[in-house]
Amino acid sequence: MDCNEALPLMHEYLDGGLKGKEAVTLKEHLLACPACRERLKQFEKVEALIQAWPKQEVPSGLTERIMQALPPEKRKNPWWQWIRRHPAASVAAVFALVMMSSFMSLWNQDTELLVKGSDLRSVVIEGDTVYVPQGKTVAGNLTVENGKLKVDGDIEGNIVVIDGSVVMASTAHISGQITEIDEAFGWLWYKMNDWASTLSHK
């Protein structure tokens, strides 16, 4: 045992809690180390002085006055504690909010006409209007964003019109479904499905 290891055992000895093997080890060290013997004597003198000091009377009501003077305990926020316990879920929620807000900002800012489809040879674009002339056939789905769709011919697939309108003549024939999206949440849902579909085909 060295002097650094003996020091905490001396404090434990002075508190009356040192017993058994540790007490024997400390005693053996003190017999061999004059510096630690001297240190223990100094500790014992300090202990004796403390014991001899007259006990002070605590004024009545002091504890209550101290407790009243303390600032009130801050109310713990359960949300903050939940966030600290679940950092991964918190990051995912923040990411979802950021993505949603960016999608919403795109909904308001994106005003450019966009036409998508696997077969656009029969499609005519004039200004913000997309025409499928009579006698012409679009083989596949057709998506028109930020514009009008006028169908006089045939579309062998689905139609999606985002933030626009669709007009069908009596001569038009659509083999699939017609979906009109004119609300931000509907657009967001469509974009997420489109994104997921693109990923799944890669």
Tab-separated table of C-alpha atoms in Angstrom:
chain	number	residue	atom	x	y	z
A	1	MET	CA	0.000	0.000	0.000
A	2	ASP	CA	1.283	3.491	-0.826
A	3	CYS	CA	0.490	6.782	0.928
A	4	ASN	CA	-2.223	7.791	-1.585
A	5	GLU	CA	-4.095	4.547	-0.914
A	6	ALA	CA	-3.686	4.987	2.858
A	7	LEU	CA	-5.217	8.498	2.944
A	8	PRO	CA	-8.894	7.538	2.353
A	9	LEU	CA	-8.507	4.652	4.811
A	10	MET	CA	-7.337	7.149	7.472
A	11	HIS	CA	-10.511	9.192	6.989
A	12	GLU	CA	-12.577	6.041	7.235
A	13	TYR	CA	-10.687	5.067	10.419
A	14	LEU	CA	-11.428	8.483	11.983
A	15	ASP	CA	-15.118	8.074	11.117
A	16	GLY	CA	-15.100	4.701	12.879
A	17	GLY	CA	-15.979	2.714	9.790
A	18	LEU	CA	-12.690	0.915	9.078
A	19	LYS	CA	-12.749	-2.792	9.938
A	20	GLY	CA	-11.340	-6.141	8.963
A	21	LYS	CA	-8.610	-6.569	6.393
A	22	GLU	CA	-8.436	-2.864	5.500
A	23	ALA	CA	-7.829	-1.929	9.147
A	24	VAL	CA	-4.951	-4.450	9.321
A	25	THR	CA	-3.482	-3.153	6.042
A	26	LEU	CA	-3.605	0.463	7.272
A	27	LYS	CA	-1.999	-0.488	10.570
A	28	GLU	CA	0.860	-2.258	8.752
A	29	HIS	CA	1.384	0.786	6.528
A	30	LEU	CA	1.435	3.177	9.515
A	31	LEU	CA	4.062	1.037	11.231
A	32	ALA	CA	6.295	1.281	8.159
A	33	CYS	CA	5.572	4.946	7.133
A	34	PRO	CA	6.480	7.793	9.547
A	35	ALA	CA	4.941	10.450	7.219
A	36	CYS	CA	1.518	8.807	7.337
A	37	ARG	CA	1.785	8.323	11.123
A	38	GLU	CA	2.408	12.079	11.472
A	39	ARG	CA	-0.469	12.869	9.126
A	40	LEU	CA	-2.818	10.664	11.158
A	41	LYS	CA	-1.763	12.450	14.373
A	42	GLN	CA	-2.603	15.810	12.766
A	43	PHE	CA	-5.994	14.468	11.675
A	44	GLU	CA	-6.687	13.220	15.204
A	45	LYS	CA	-5.811	16.653	16.674
A	46	VAL	CA	-8.214	18.391	14.272
A	47	GLU	CA	-10.891	15.843	15.116
A	48	ALA	CA	-10.362	16.468	18.838
A	49	LEU	CA	-10.619	20.247	18.354
A	50	ILE	CA	-13.872	19.835	16.456
A	51	GLN	CA	-15.286	17.580	19.171
A	52	ALA	CA	-14.249	20.074	21.890
A	53	TRP	CA	-15.886	23.028	20.158
A	54	PRO	CA	-19.109	24.044	21.928
A	55	LYS	CA	-22.237	23.142	20.017
A	56	GLN	CA	-24.137	26.095	18.620
A	57	GLU	CA	-27.837	26.382	19.192
A	58	VAL	CA	-29.809	26.669	15.965
A	59	PRO	CA	-32.328	29.521	16.217
A	60	SER	CA	-35.900	28.291	16.136
A	61	GLY	CA	-37.567	28.576	12.756
A	62	LEU	CA	-34.243	28.902	10.904
A	63	THR	CA	-34.886	25.858	8.716
A	64	GLU	CA	-38.333	27.127	7.709
A	65	ARG	CA	-36.969	30.611	6.885
A	66	ILE	CA	-34.198	29.123	4.723
A	67	MET	CA	-36.658	26.891	2.868
A	68	GLN	CA	-39.005	29.836	2.208
A	69	ALA	CA	-36.101	31.969	0.935
A	70	LEU	CA	-35.105	29.343	-1.637
A	71	PRO	CA	-36.407	29.950	-5.186
A	72	PRO	CA	-39.354	27.747	-6.186
A	73	GLU	CA	-38.490	24.517	-7.915
A	74	LYS	CA	-38.697	24.846	-11.665
A	75	ARG	CA	-41.545	22.931	-13.212
A	76	LYS	CA	-40.149	20.162	-15.383
A	77	ASN	CA	-41.269	20.191	-18.972
A	78	PRO	CA	-42.383	16.644	-19.929
A	79	TRP	CA	-41.884	17.365	-23.642
A	80	TRP	CA	-38.272	18.389	-23.124
A	81	GLN	CA	-37.634	15.275	-21.035
A	82	TRP	CA	-39.214	13.083	-23.716
A	83	ILE	CA	-36.987	14.698	-26.366
A	84	ARG	CA	-33.877	14.090	-24.254
A	85	ARG	CA	-34.840	10.427	-23.734
A	86	HIS	CA	-35.699	9.823	-27.428
A	87	PRO	CA	-33.190	11.776	-29.553
A	88	ALA	CA	-33.632	9.630	-32.672
A	89	ALA	CA	-37.409	10.135	-32.721
A	90	SER	CA	-36.903	13.867	-32.168
A	91	VAL	CA	-34.513	14.110	-35.120
A	92	ALA	CA	-36.957	12.174	-37.316
A	93	ALA	CA	-39.828	14.497	-36.314
A	94	VAL	CA	-37.751	17.604	-37.056
A	95	PHE	CA	-36.714	16.112	-40.415
A	96	ALA	CA	-40.368	15.410	-41.290
A	97	LEU	CA	-41.361	18.981	-40.369
A	98	VAL	CA	-38.537	20.450	-42.465
A	99	MET	CA	-39.465	18.248	-45.436
A	100	MET	CA	-43.145	19.151	-45.110
A	101	SER	CA	-42.409	22.882	-44.898
A	102	SER	CA	-40.129	22.672	-47.966
A	103	PHE	CA	-42.846	20.797	-49.881
A	104	MET	CA	-45.384	23.452	-48.857
A	105	SER	CA	-43.100	26.251	-49.998
A	106	LEU	CA	-42.663	24.465	-53.342
A	107	TRP	CA	-46.457	24.248	-53.664
A	108	ASN	CA	-46.747	28.037	-53.387
A	109	GLN	CA	-43.700	28.913	-55.501
A	110	ASP	CA	-43.903	26.406	-58.351
A	111	THR	CA	-46.007	28.018	-61.120
A	112	GLU	CA	-44.208	26.656	-64.191
A	113	LEU	CA	-46.190	24.373	-66.506
A	114	LEU	CA	-45.001	20.778	-66.239
A	115	VAL	CA	-46.188	17.940	-68.495
A	116	LYS	CA	-45.147	14.329	-67.830
A	117	GLY	CA	-46.025	11.116	-69.592
A	118	SER	CA	-44.565	8.124	-71.405
A	119	ASP	CA	-46.124	9.174	-74.751
A	120	LEU	CA	-46.248	12.923	-75.449
A	121	ARG	CA	-46.163	12.772	-79.290
A	122	SER	CA	-49.896	13.450	-79.567
A	123	VAL	CA	-49.889	16.285	-77.016
A	124	VAL	CA	-50.067	19.936	-78.125
A	125	ILE	CA	-49.023	22.713	-75.705
A	126	GLU	CA	-50.253	26.285	-76.195
A	127	GLY	CA	-49.417	28.705	-73.371
A	128	ASP	CA	-50.606	27.108	-70.139
A	129	THR	CA	-53.003	24.716	-71.884
A	130	VAL	CA	-52.230	21.119	-72.867
A	131	TYR	CA	-54.360	19.669	-75.684
A	132	VAL	CA	-55.013	16.111	-76.751
A	133	PRO	CA	-56.633	16.709	-80.168
A	134	GLN	CA	-59.534	14.671	-81.514
A	135	GLY	CA	-58.367	11.550	-83.347
A	136	LYS	CA	-55.080	11.447	-81.357
A	137	THR	CA	-54.230	8.848	-78.671
A	138	VAL	CA	-51.840	9.179	-75.699
A	139	ALA	CA	-50.617	5.692	-74.742
A	140	GLY	CA	-49.937	5.817	-71.008
A	141	ASN	CA	-50.463	8.115	-68.054
A	142	LEU	CA	-50.475	11.908	-68.415
A	143	THR	CA	-49.636	14.434	-65.677
A	144	VAL	CA	-50.187	18.187	-66.057
A	145	GLU	CA	-48.975	20.551	-63.332
A	146	ASN	CA	-49.815	24.278	-63.107
A	147	GLY	CA	-51.898	24.280	-66.276
A	148	LYS	CA	-55.122	23.297	-68.013
A	149	LEU	CA	-55.730	20.015	-69.769
A	150	LYS	CA	-58.212	19.835	-72.640
A	151	VAL	CA	-58.951	16.345	-73.942
A	152	ASP	CA	-60.695	15.847	-77.283
A	153	GLY	CA	-58.954	12.557	-78.156
A	154	ASP	CA	-58.090	9.369	-76.237
A	155	ILE	CA	-55.845	8.700	-73.236
A	156	GLU	CA	-55.022	5.079	-72.501
A	157	GLY	CA	-54.017	5.577	-68.887
A	158	ASN	CA	-54.573	7.794	-65.880
A	159	ILE	CA	-54.745	11.606	-65.795
A	160	VAL	CA	-53.335	13.672	-62.924
A	161	VAL	CA	-53.881	17.437	-62.953
A	162	ILE	CA	-52.099	19.375	-60.207
A	163	ASP	CA	-53.136	22.953	-59.439
A	164	GLY	CA	-55.022	23.242	-62.701
A	165	SER	CA	-58.158	22.044	-64.445
A	166	VAL	CA	-59.269	19.389	-66.885
A	167	VAL	CA	-61.906	19.753	-69.627
A	168	MET	CA	-63.101	16.735	-71.599
A	169	ALA	CA	-65.015	16.916	-74.856
A	170	SER	CA	-67.773	14.486	-75.704
A	171	THR	CA	-65.382	12.805	-78.125
A	172	ALA	CA	-62.779	12.144	-75.397
A	173	HIS	CA	-62.130	8.679	-74.033
A	174	ILE	CA	-60.108	8.040	-70.857
A	175	SER	CA	-59.347	4.415	-69.954
A	176	GLY	CA	-57.916	5.201	-66.480
A	177	GLN	CA	-58.747	7.456	-63.554
A	178	ILE	CA	-58.811	11.263	-63.446
A	179	THR	CA	-57.217	12.838	-60.372
A	180	GLU	CA	-57.338	16.584	-59.723
A	181	ILE	CA	-55.098	17.922	-56.953
A	182	ASP	CA	-55.704	21.511	-55.937
A	183	GLU	CA	-54.809	21.506	-52.226
A	184	ALA	CA	-51.344	21.575	-50.674
A	185	PHE	CA	-51.861	18.392	-48.631
A	186	GLY	CA	-53.164	16.462	-51.618
A	187	TRP	CA	-50.186	17.677	-53.641
A	188	LEU	CA	-47.822	16.670	-50.830
A	189	TRP	CA	-49.360	13.192	-50.689
A	190	TYR	CA	-49.048	12.832	-54.462
A	191	LYS	CA	-45.391	13.987	-54.436
A	192	MET	CA	-44.515	11.556	-51.640
A	193	ASN	CA	-46.151	8.652	-53.495
A	194	ASP	CA	-44.424	9.691	-56.718
A	195	TRP	CA	-41.073	9.877	-54.937
A	196	ALA	CA	-41.605	6.456	-53.307
A	197	SER	CA	-42.626	4.974	-56.660
A	198	THR	CA	-39.490	6.387	-58.310
A	199	LEU	CA	-37.292	4.885	-55.599
A	200	SER	CA	-38.957	1.485	-55.865
A	201	HIS	CA	-38.309	1.330	-59.619
A	202	LYS	CA	-34.582	2.082	-59.231
